[in-house]
mmCIF file of C-alpha atoms in Angstrom:
data_model
loop_
_atom_site.group_PDB
_atom_site.id
_atom_site.type_symbol
_atom_site.label_atom_id
_atom_site.label_comp_id
_atom_site.label_asym_id
_atom_site.label_seq_id
_atom_site.Cartn_x
_atom_site.Cartn_y
_atom_site.Cartn_z
ATOM 1 C CA MET A 1 32.956 -1.386 20.624
ATOM 2 C CA SER A 2 30.906 -4.102 22.053
ATOM 3 C CA VAL A 3 27.809 -5.549 20.242
ATOM 4 C CA LEU A 4 25.416 -4.183 23.096
ATOM 5 C CA LYS A 5 27.481 -0.452 22.845
ATOM 6 C CA GLN A 6 26.719 -0.724 18.966
ATOM 7 C CA MET A 7 23.298 -1.613 19.250
ATOM 8 C CA SER A 8 22.453 0.966 22.121
ATOM 9 C CA GLU A 9 23.855 3.451 19.872
ATOM 10 C CA SER A 10 21.430 2.488 16.512
ATOM 11 C CA PHE A 11 18.413 3.276 18.268
ATOM 12 C CA ALA A 12 16.612 6.747 19.411
ATOM 13 C CA PRO A 13 14.821 6.362 22.274
ATOM 14 C CA LEU A 14 11.145 7.140 20.560
ATOM 15 C CA GLU A 15 12.548 3.842 18.597
ATOM 16 C CA TRP A 16 12.498 1.840 21.605
ATOM 17 C CA ALA A 17 9.294 3.075 22.723
ATOM 18 C CA ARG A 18 7.776 1.888 19.415
ATOM 19 C CA ALA A 19 9.366 -1.366 20.079
ATOM 20 C CA ILE A 20 8.382 -1.970 23.265
ATOM 21 C CA ASP A 21 4.718 -0.790 22.077
ATOM 22 C CA THR A 22 5.249 -3.190 18.759
ATOM 23 C CA ALA A 23 6.713 -6.391 21.344
ATOM 24 C CA GLY A 24 3.583 -5.119 23.440
ATOM 25 C CA LEU A 25 1.009 -6.266 20.641
ATOM 26 C CA GLU A 26 3.493 -9.650 20.082
ATOM 27 C CA MET A 27 2.936 -10.727 23.897
ATOM 28 C CA ALA A 28 -0.554 -9.739 23.726
ATOM 29 C CA GLU A 29 -1.378 -12.315 20.929
ATOM 30 C CA ALA A 30 1.005 -14.779 22.445
ATOM 31 C CA SER A 31 -1.367 -14.645 25.965
ATOM 32 C CA GLY A 32 -4.549 -14.838 24.041
ATOM 33 C CA SER A 33 -5.298 -10.979 24.074
ATOM 34 C CA HIS A 34 -5.090 -8.062 21.807
ATOM 35 C CA ASP A 35 -4.876 -5.638 24.536
ATOM 36 C CA CYS A 36 -1.491 -3.952 23.901
ATOM 37 C CA SER A 37 -2.597 -0.905 25.842
ATOM 38 C CA VAL A 38 -2.309 -3.193 28.968
ATOM 39 C CA THR A 39 0.687 -5.503 27.637
ATOM 40 C CA ALA A 40 3.069 -2.700 26.779
ATOM 41 C CA LEU A 41 2.958 -1.113 29.882
ATOM 42 C CA CYS A 42 3.610 -4.309 31.985
ATOM 43 C CA TRP A 43 5.642 -6.596 29.911
ATOM 44 C CA PRO A 44 9.264 -5.318 29.842
ATOM 45 C CA ALA A 45 8.897 -5.207 33.917
ATOM 46 C CA VAL A 46 7.828 -9.194 33.879
ATOM 47 C CA TYR A 47 10.139 -10.009 31.393
ATOM 48 C CA GLY A 48 13.138 -8.477 32.750
ATOM 49 C CA TYR A 49 12.325 -9.810 36.378
ATOM 50 C CA CYS A 50 12.283 -13.377 35.029
ATOM 51 C CA ILE A 51 15.835 -12.690 33.095
ATOM 52 C CA ALA A 52 17.486 -11.184 36.639
ATOM 53 C CA LYS A 53 16.097 -14.524 38.001
ATOM 54 C CA GLY A 54 17.763 -16.665 36.176
ATOM 55 C CA CYS A 55 15.395 -17.427 33.117
ATOM 56 C CA SER A 56 16.441 -18.124 29.883
ATOM 57 C CA ASP A 57 14.986 -15.562 27.217
ATOM 58 C CA GLN A 58 12.527 -18.275 26.104
ATOM 59 C CA GLU A 59 11.250 -18.927 29.546
ATOM 60 C CA ALA A 60 11.414 -14.988 30.229
ATOM 61 C CA PHE A 61 8.922 -14.896 26.864
ATOM 62 C CA ILE A 62 7.146 -17.945 28.545
ATOM 63 C CA ALA A 63 6.347 -16.497 31.701
ATOM 64 C CA THR A 64 5.762 -12.762 30.671
ATOM 65 C CA ALA A 65 3.103 -14.455 28.025
ATOM 66 C CA THR A 66 1.421 -16.198 30.644
ATOM 67 C CA SER A 67 1.195 -13.806 33.190
ATOM 68 C CA ILE A 68 -0.108 -11.212 31.183
ATOM 69 C CA ASP A 69 -2.752 -13.864 30.315
ATOM 70 C CA LEU A 70 -3.447 -14.259 33.778
ATOM 71 C CA LEU A 71 -3.444 -10.551 34.779
ATOM 72 C CA LEU A 72 -5.934 -9.686 31.710
ATOM 73 C CA THR A 73 -8.181 -12.825 33.036
ATOM 74 C CA LYS A 74 -8.725 -11.830 36.730
ATOM 75 C CA ASN A 75 -9.121 -8.224 35.380
ATOM 76 C CA ARG A 76 -11.761 -9.368 33.437
ATOM 77 C CA GLU A 77 -13.380 -11.097 36.416
ATOM 78 C CA ARG A 78 -13.482 -7.780 38.273
ATOM 79 C CA SER A 79 -15.134 -4.278 37.007
ATOM 80 C CA GLY A 80 -13.923 -4.170 33.464
ATOM 81 C CA THR A 81 -11.143 -1.178 35.362
ATOM 82 C CA TYR A 82 -7.501 -2.185 34.486
ATOM 83 C CA PHE A 83 -6.044 -3.351 37.710
ATOM 84 C CA SER A 84 -9.167 -2.667 39.543
ATOM 85 C CA GLY A 85 -8.657 -1.882 43.304
ATOM 86 C CA GLY A 86 -5.112 -2.015 43.840
ATOM 87 C CA HIS A 87 -1.571 -0.255 43.225
ATOM 88 C CA GLN A 88 -0.920 -1.684 39.946
ATOM 89 C CA ARG A 89 3.023 -2.104 40.269
ATOM 90 C CA GLN A 90 2.627 -3.716 43.278
ATOM 91 C CA ILE A 91 -0.407 -6.064 42.095
ATOM 92 C CA LEU A 92 1.695 -7.009 39.062
ATOM 93 C CA PHE A 93 4.906 -7.653 41.094
ATOM 94 C CA ASP A 94 2.953 -9.932 43.478
ATOM 95 C CA LEU A 95 1.128 -11.161 40.689
ATOM 96 C CA THR A 96 4.760 -12.175 38.855
ATOM 97 C CA GLU A 97 6.597 -13.632 41.508
ATOM 98 C CA ASP A 98 3.654 -16.062 41.929
ATOM 99 C CA HIS A 99 3.479 -17.120 38.894
ATOM 100 C CA LEU A 100 7.236 -17.596 38.026
ATOM 101 C CA GLU A 101 7.350 -20.350 40.858
ATOM 102 C CA ARG A 102 4.183 -22.058 39.090
ATOM 103 C CA CYS A 103 6.252 -22.084 36.027
ATOM 104 C CA ARG A 104 9.164 -23.945 37.295
ATOM 105 C CA ALA A 105 6.794 -26.122 39.554
ATOM 106 C CA ASN A 106 4.704 -27.067 36.621
ATOM 107 C CA GLY A 107 7.285 -27.265 33.870
ATOM 108 C CA TRP A 108 7.821 -24.858 30.921
ATOM 109 C CA ASP A 109 6.356 -27.215 28.331
ATOM 110 C CA SER A 110 3.265 -27.359 30.046
ATOM 111 C CA ILE A 111 2.360 -23.559 29.522
ATOM 112 C CA ALA A 112 4.280 -22.479 26.629
ATOM 113 C CA PRO A 113 2.185 -19.942 24.637
ATOM 114 C CA GLN A 114 1.262 -21.261 21.275
ATOM 115 C CA VAL A 115 2.816 -18.467 19.068
ATOM 116 C CA GLU A 116 6.755 -18.292 18.268
ATOM 117 C CA HIS A 117 8.868 -16.260 20.550
ATOM 118 C CA PRO A 118 9.067 -12.737 18.747
ATOM 119 C CA ARG A 119 12.517 -12.765 19.356
ATOM 120 C CA ASP A 120 13.025 -9.907 16.779
ATOM 121 C CA GLN A 121 10.838 -7.453 19.003
ATOM 122 C CA ILE A 122 12.937 -8.103 21.988
ATOM 123 C CA ASP A 123 16.326 -7.819 20.347
ATOM 124 C CA ILE A 124 15.134 -4.331 19.102
ATOM 125 C CA ILE A 125 15.402 -3.119 23.020
ATOM 126 C CA GLU A 126 17.747 -5.479 24.485
ATOM 127 C CA PRO A 127 19.962 -2.676 25.129
ATOM 128 C CA LEU A 128 17.432 -1.353 26.744
ATOM 129 C CA LEU A 129 16.870 -4.477 28.924
ATOM 130 C CA GLU A 130 20.480 -5.046 29.772
ATOM 131 C CA GLY A 131 21.041 -1.266 31.102
ATOM 132 C CA MET A 132 18.027 -1.808 33.492
ATOM 133 C CA LEU A 133 19.401 -5.084 34.648
ATOM 134 C CA ILE A 134 23.034 -3.713 35.314
ATOM 135 C CA SER A 135 24.069 -3.535 39.245
ATOM 136 C CA THR A 136 20.468 -4.933 40.118
ATOM 137 C CA THR A 137 18.149 -7.132 42.240
ATOM 138 C CA PRO A 138 15.213 -9.147 40.716
ATOM 139 C CA ASP A 139 12.988 -6.744 42.700
ATOM 140 C CA GLU A 140 14.440 -3.462 41.419
ATOM 141 C CA ALA A 141 14.809 -4.737 37.852
ATOM 142 C CA PHE A 142 11.275 -5.020 37.655
ATOM 143 C CA ALA A 143 10.746 -1.412 39.400
ATOM 144 C CA ARG A 144 13.230 0.322 36.852
ATOM 145 C CA LEU A 145 11.641 -1.710 33.494
ATOM 146 C CA TRP A 146 8.216 -0.178 34.940
ATOM 147 C CA GLY A 147 9.354 2.861 35.403
ATOM 148 C CA ALA A 148 11.290 2.768 32.103
ATOM 149 C CA SER A 149 8.036 1.788 30.406
ATOM 150 C CA ILE A 150 5.854 4.507 31.788
ATOM 151 C CA VAL A 151 8.397 7.355 30.789
ATOM 152 C CA LEU A 152 8.633 5.274 27.152
ATOM 153 C CA THR A 153 5.022 5.095 26.916
ATOM 154 C CA ALA A 154 4.732 9.028 27.823
ATOM 155 C CA MET A 155 7.239 9.619 25.556
ATOM 156 C CA LEU A 156 4.919 8.176 22.606
ATOM 157 C CA GLN A 157 1.932 9.984 23.652
ATOM 158 C CA THR A 158 4.060 13.334 23.657
ATOM 159 C CA CYS A 159 5.057 12.894 20.424
ATOM 160 C CA GLU A 160 1.478 12.128 19.271
ATOM 161 C CA GLU A 161 0.283 15.056 20.954
ATOM 162 C CA CYS A 162 2.936 17.591 19.626
ATOM 163 C CA TYR A 163 2.513 16.104 16.171
ATOM 164 C CA ASP A 164 -1.481 16.418 16.177
ATOM 165 C CA ALA A 165 -0.705 19.827 18.055
ATOM 166 C CA GLY A 166 1.370 21.244 14.771
ATOM 167 C CA LEU A 167 4.246 21.400 17.163
ATOM 168 C CA GLU A 168 6.808 19.094 14.982
ATOM 169 C CA PRO A 169 9.526 21.047 14.884
ATOM 170 C CA HIS A 170 8.949 21.436 18.727
ATOM 171 C CA TRP A 171 9.196 17.676 19.352
ATOM 172 C CA ASN A 172 12.141 17.113 16.785
ATOM 173 C CA ILE A 173 14.247 19.588 17.967
ATOM 174 C CA PHE A 174 13.764 18.707 21.231
ATOM 175 C CA VAL A 175 14.648 14.918 20.405
ATOM 176 C CA ALA A 176 17.978 16.432 18.471
ATOM 177 C CA ARG A 177 19.152 18.469 21.557
ATOM 178 C CA ILE A 178 17.828 16.561 24.682
ATOM 179 C CA LEU A 179 16.671 12.946 24.398
ATOM 180 C CA ASN A 180 19.024 11.577 22.206
ATOM 181 C CA PRO A 181 22.225 13.026 23.817
ATOM 182 C CA SER A 182 21.238 11.690 26.724
ATOM 183 C CA PHE A 183 19.902 8.028 25.114
ATOM 184 C CA LYS A 184 22.698 7.689 22.812
ATOM 185 C CA ARG A 185 25.384 9.352 24.305
ATOM 186 C CA ILE A 186 26.013 11.604 20.690
ATOM 187 C CA PRO A 187 26.711 15.077 20.611
ATOM 188 C CA LYS A 188 23.736 17.573 20.209
ATOM 189 C CA GLU A 189 22.833 18.113 16.509
ATOM 190 C CA GLU A 190 23.855 21.776 16.017
ATOM 191 C CA TYR A 191 21.529 24.714 15.769
ATOM 192 C CA SER A 192 22.816 25.545 12.339
ATOM 193 C CA PHE A 193 21.125 22.413 11.016
ATOM 194 C CA LEU A 194 18.389 22.067 12.964
ATOM 195 C CA LEU A 195 16.977 25.971 12.256
ATOM 196 C CA GLY A 196 17.250 25.636 8.743
ATOM 197 C CA VAL A 197 15.040 22.160 8.687
ATOM 198 C CA TRP A 198 12.673 23.045 10.888
ATOM 199 C CA GLY A 199 12.237 27.237 9.865
ATOM 200 C CA VAL A 200 12.951 28.463 13.285
ATOM 201 C CA PRO A 201 14.188 32.097 13.445
ATOM 202 C CA ASP A 202 17.021 31.208 16.147
ATOM 203 C CA TYR A 203 18.563 29.254 18.618
ATOM 204 C CA ALA A 204 16.736 31.335 21.555
ATOM 205 C CA HIS A 205 13.408 30.546 19.805
ATOM 206 C CA ALA A 206 14.193 27.154 19.735
ATOM 207 C CA SER A 207 15.190 27.163 23.474
ATOM 208 C CA VAL A 208 11.701 28.255 24.380
ATOM 209 C CA MET A 209 10.008 25.361 21.937
ATOM 210 C CA ILE A 210 12.327 22.892 24.027
ATOM 211 C CA THR A 211 10.650 24.440 27.262
ATOM 212 C CA ARG A 212 6.812 23.338 25.968
ATOM 213 C CA VAL A 213 8.007 19.905 24.993
ATOM 214 C CA GLN A 214 9.657 19.176 28.251
ATOM 215 C CA ARG A 215 6.510 20.631 30.045
ATOM 216 C CA ARG A 216 4.317 18.161 28.008
ATOM 217 C CA PHE A 217 6.081 15.327 28.364
ATOM 218 C CA ALA A 218 6.574 16.049 32.007
ATOM 219 C CA ARG A 219 2.720 16.073 32.765
ATOM 220 C CA GLN A 220 2.330 13.136 30.297
ATOM 221 C CA ILE A 221 4.248 11.211 32.591
ATOM 222 C CA ARG A 222 2.323 12.095 35.448
ATOM 223 C CA SER A 223 -1.063 11.416 33.862
ATOM 224 C CA VAL A 224 0.278 7.757 33.035
ATOM 225 C CA ILE A 225 1.212 7.038 36.339
ATOM 226 C CA GLN A 226 -2.030 8.504 37.876
ATOM 227 C CA GLU A 227 -3.601 5.742 35.790
ATOM 228 C CA THR A 228 -1.443 3.278 37.521
ATOM 229 C CA VAL A 229 -2.213 4.198 41.399
ATOM 230 C CA ASP A 230 -5.710 4.588 43.521
ATOM 231 C CA ASP A 231 -5.695 8.273 43.544
ATOM 232 C CA GLU A 232 -3.898 11.512 42.443
ATOM 233 C CA LEU A 233 -2.370 11.839 45.947
ATOM 234 C CA GLN A 234 -0.121 8.811 45.409
ATOM 235 C CA VAL A 235 1.490 10.251 42.017
ATOM 236 C CA ASP A 236 4.316 12.072 44.107
ATOM 237 C CA PRO A 237 4.946 9.307 46.544
ATOM 238 C CA GLU A 238 5.373 6.709 43.194
ATOM 239 C CA LEU A 239 7.386 9.331 41.364
ATOM 240 C CA ASN A 240 10.194 9.420 43.898
ATOM 241 C CA GLU A 241 9.580 5.439 44.677
ATOM 242 C CA LEU A 242 10.542 5.166 40.910
ATOM 243 C CA ARG A 243 13.297 7.997 40.791
ATOM 244 C CA ARG A 244 14.764 6.046 43.958
ATOM 245 C CA VAL A 245 15.148 2.374 42.066
ATOM 246 C CA LEU A 246 16.401 4.358 38.980
ATOM 247 C CA HIS A 247 19.457 6.191 40.781
ATOM 248 C CA GLY A 248 22.426 5.208 38.892
ATOM 249 C CA VAL A 249 24.234 6.175 35.604
ATOM 250 C CA GLY A 250 24.004 5.161 32.076
ATOM 251 C CA MET A 251 20.858 4.139 30.451
ATOM 252 C CA VAL A 252 19.180 4.214 34.140
ATOM 253 C CA GLU A 253 19.784 7.792 34.540
ATOM 254 C CA ALA A 254 18.837 8.768 31.307
ATOM 255 C CA ILE A 255 15.298 7.287 32.333
ATOM 256 C CA CYS A 256 15.143 8.900 34.872
ATOM 257 C CA GLU A 257 15.611 12.272 34.670
ATOM 258 C CA PRO A 258 12.310 12.751 32.550
ATOM 259 C CA LEU A 259 10.983 11.738 35.784
ATOM 260 C CA ARG A 260 12.497 14.349 37.852
ATOM 261 C CA TRP A 261 10.856 16.748 35.268
ATOM 262 C CA ALA A 262 7.530 15.253 36.396
ATOM 263 C CA CYS A 263 8.314 15.625 39.716
ATOM 264 C CA ARG A 264 8.900 19.185 39.176
ATOM 265 C CA VAL A 265 6.338 20.384 36.576
ATOM 266 C CA GLU A 266 3.482 21.054 38.943
ATOM 267 C CA HIS A 267 5.084 22.463 41.985
ATOM 268 C CA ASP A 268 7.857 24.895 39.973
ATOM 269 C CA PRO A 269 7.424 24.807 36.060
ATOM 270 C CA ALA A 270 9.144 28.233 35.955
ATOM 271 C CA THR A 271 12.959 26.623 37.356
ATOM 272 C CA LEU A 272 11.996 23.421 35.256
ATOM 273 C CA ALA A 273 12.218 25.818 32.171
ATOM 274 C CA VAL A 274 14.880 27.720 33.053
ATOM 275 C CA ASP A 275 17.021 24.770 33.932
ATOM 276 C CA ILE A 276 16.272 22.978 30.840
ATOM 277 C CA ILE A 277 17.702 26.244 28.669
ATOM 278 C CA ALA A 278 20.701 25.948 30.852
ATOM 279 C CA PHE A 279 20.922 22.099 30.183
ATOM 280 C CA ASP A 280 20.992 23.056 26.586
ATOM 281 C CA ILE A 281 23.562 25.893 26.492
ATOM 282 C CA ALA A 282 26.052 23.732 28.657
ATOM 283 C CA GLU A 283 24.162 20.918 30.503
ATOM 284 C CA LYS A 284 24.517 22.153 33.749
ATOM 285 C CA ASN A 285 21.173 24.055 36.104
ATOM 286 C CA VAL A 286 20.889 27.331 35.825
ATOM 287 C CA GLU A 287 23.204 28.024 39.012
ATOM 288 C CA SER A 288 25.629 26.582 37.980
ATOM 289 C CA LEU A 289 25.640 27.748 34.561
ATOM 290 C CA PHE A 290 26.452 31.176 35.946
ATOM 291 C CA LEU A 291 28.708 30.004 38.651
ATOM 292 C CA ASP A 292 31.290 27.765 36.960
ATOM 293 C CA SER A 293 33.192 30.317 35.175
ATOM 294 C CA PRO A 294 30.779 30.826 32.283
ATOM 295 C CA SER A 295 32.365 31.581 28.671
ATOM 296 C CA ILE A 296 31.326 34.923 26.942
ATOM 297 C CA GLU A 297 29.645 32.863 24.374
ATOM 298 C CA ASN A 298 27.348 30.798 26.748
ATOM 299 C CA LEU A 299 26.461 34.062 28.466
ATOM 300 C CA VAL A 300 25.361 35.690 25.139
ATOM 301 C CA LYS A 301 23.419 32.245 24.517
ATOM 302 C CA ALA A 302 21.833 32.995 27.818
ATOM 303 C CA LYS A 303 20.895 36.509 27.550
ATOM 304 C CA ASP A 304 19.089 35.423 24.012
ATOM 305 C CA CYS A 305 17.366 32.536 25.196
ATOM 306 C CA TYR A 306 16.193 34.259 28.680
ATOM 307 C CA LYS A 307 15.402 37.333 26.784
ATOM 308 C CA ILE A 308 12.619 35.474 24.746
ATOM 309 C CA LEU A 309 11.694 33.220 27.446
ATOM 310 C CA ARG A 310 10.984 36.827 29.152
ATOM 311 C CA LEU A 311 8.397 37.772 26.474
ATOM 312 C CA MET A 312 7.206 34.615 25.289
ATOM 313 C CA GLY A 313 7.163 32.494 28.468
ATOM 314 C CA GLU A 314 4.201 29.985 28.168
ATOM 315 C CA HIS A 315 3.486 29.523 32.044
ATOM 316 C CA GLY A 316 2.736 33.493 32.646
ATOM 317 C CA VAL A 317 3.763 36.032 34.835
ATOM 318 C CA VAL A 318 6.307 33.893 37.134
ATOM 319 C CA GLU A 319 8.004 32.138 34.404
ATOM 320 C CA ARG A 320 8.048 35.686 32.476
ATOM 321 C CA ARG A 321 9.638 36.863 35.507
ATOM 322 C CA ARG A 322 12.216 34.431 35.777
ATOM 323 C CA GLY A 323 13.246 34.795 32.012
ATOM 324 C CA ALA A 324 13.948 38.452 32.876
ATOM 325 C CA TYR A 325 15.890 37.923 35.719
ATOM 326 C CA LEU A 326 18.070 35.445 34.128
ATOM 327 C CA TYR A 327 18.438 37.716 31.170
ATOM 328 C CA LEU A 328 20.075 40.340 33.291
ATOM 329 C CA VAL A 329 22.098 37.388 35.262
ATOM 330 C CA ALA A 330 23.723 36.707 31.985
ATOM 331 C CA ILE A 331 24.802 40.246 31.262
ATOM 332 C CA ALA A 332 25.865 40.718 34.886
ATOM 333 C CA CYS A 333 28.251 38.035 34.564
ATOM 334 C CA ALA A 334 29.428 38.882 31.856
ATOM 335 C CA ILE A 335 30.625 42.573 33.315
ATOM 336 C CA VAL A 336 31.925 39.997 36.190
ATOM 337 C CA ASN A 337 33.554 37.804 34.632
ATOM 338 C CA HIS A 338 34.747 39.006 31.529
ATOM 339 C CA GLY A 339 34.639 42.599 31.704
ATOM 340 C CA GLN A 340 32.216 42.878 28.830
ATOM 341 C CA ARG A 341 28.985 44.521 28.207
ATOM 342 C CA ILE A 342 26.630 42.065 25.934
ATOM 343 C CA SER A 343 23.809 44.383 26.349
ATOM 344 C CA THR A 344 23.206 47.663 24.911
ATOM 345 C CA GLN A 345 21.150 48.863 27.588
ATOM 346 C CA SER A 346 21.830 52.086 29.488
ATOM 347 C CA ASN A 347 23.916 52.493 32.854
ATOM 348 C CA ASP A 348 20.890 53.600 34.231
ATOM 349 C CA ALA A 349 18.728 51.080 32.677
ATOM 350 C CA LEU A 350 21.012 48.248 34.050
ATOM 351 C CA ARG A 351 21.424 49.838 37.594
ATOM 352 C CA ARG A 352 17.441 49.820 37.876
ATOM 353 C CA GLY A 353 17.430 45.956 36.444
ATOM 354 C CA PHE A 354 20.555 44.608 38.885
ATOM 355 C CA GLY A 355 19.065 46.720 41.646
ATOM 356 C CA ALA A 356 15.827 44.831 41.088
ATOM 357 C CA MET A 357 17.791 41.505 40.673
ATOM 358 C CA ARG A 358 19.628 41.857 43.764
ATOM 359 C CA ASP A 359 16.259 42.297 45.726
ATOM 360 C CA GLU A 360 14.345 39.490 44.565
ATOM 361 C CA ARG A 361 14.289 37.129 46.957
ATOM 362 C CA ARG A 362 13.094 33.899 44.838
ATOM 363 C CA LEU A 363 16.095 34.265 42.809
ATOM 364 C CA PRO A 364 19.429 31.951 44.189
ATOM 365 C CA ARG A 365 21.621 34.364 46.785
ATOM 366 C CA SER A 366 24.862 33.133 44.640
ATOM 367 C CA LEU A 367 22.707 34.852 41.296
ATOM 368 C CA ARG A 368 22.014 37.866 43.748
ATOM 369 C CA ILE A 369 25.258 38.144 44.567
ATOM 370 C CA ILE A 370 26.259 38.672 40.881
ATOM 371 C CA ALA A 371 24.124 41.609 40.660
ATOM 372 C CA VAL A 372 25.856 43.094 43.290
ATOM 373 C CA LYS A 373 29.321 43.017 41.680
ATOM 374 C CA ALA A 374 28.111 44.244 38.546
ATOM 375 C CA LEU A 375 26.384 47.434 40.281
ATOM 376 C CA LYS A 376 30.107 48.222 41.627
ATOM 377 C CA LEU A 377 31.480 47.759 38.316
ATOM 378 C CA LEU A 378 29.136 49.794 36.269
ATOM 379 C CA ASP A 379 30.613 53.439 35.108
ATOM 380 C CA PRO A 380 29.533 56.101 37.554
#
């Protein structure tokens, strides 16, 4: 196993986020400022761009710290608002591109910040930096690491928000079942362990807890991005641009997935919720869960989870109705695929439910067909 792989498996995404924050403080001090909130968002993009342009680690650190100093100086000369008057990512990129050329022309020693290079902090997120720099241009490296910083900043803020709201179990189950498997490429922690640790009655309740954290995380990403553009109408175009740049595999894909959630959370929160439940069960979206020869065990889990969503859905009538129909899809799918009843409901009750499901145009046609087939298989 490579050193890089060993390192990447040693850190959870939340630890990367904290390391970026901590290194941001070091970088802010190196730039002569203490504005860590600005620096934490900016420095990975600047640093990664410099590395992709062929700078050594030390040169990248010098260019990053001094460009942030220049950024903050320009900011103070304006109205006092961070990046006042423009699209922040583009402003920072233009500044970085020009500043790196000046650094190379004037000589590194003449502009070196008066602190030692905080290698320990940057070492911690080296796997993230390396993962973002695979098969990319300097421009794309900048945009990828800007996107990564936004996601990881939102992750920290969501964690703090969950703890403040008394949702510590929700957050930790979300990390164990969704984030760590994606970022660390390790198996999900078993519910048999998590339920006991966090005092949750069953996996169905835990799945709905996961949807609540996912929604908070997605909205937090939108909130961070809104602070970096001119107005709210630019949030979706910016999200789509970052998703385009972050199209890929491995670390790039792990960072991109929460951006997809953020694109959907305002427009289709019910589908977002049912998809994360399906992913937790079988690492598939909800349609694939039911169409790709699901096991009876996964259908029982889906039935139980969507039943709880039907009862406890946080996003009102639409989400609860979606949960109700998918509860029925799981029952119908078990009848069609396995010839088994996983529900104690009477035939009359199932006929009414499957009939309503068959006529629900907001469900994909492929799922409605399952209801049609199940209706034919019910005893007369």
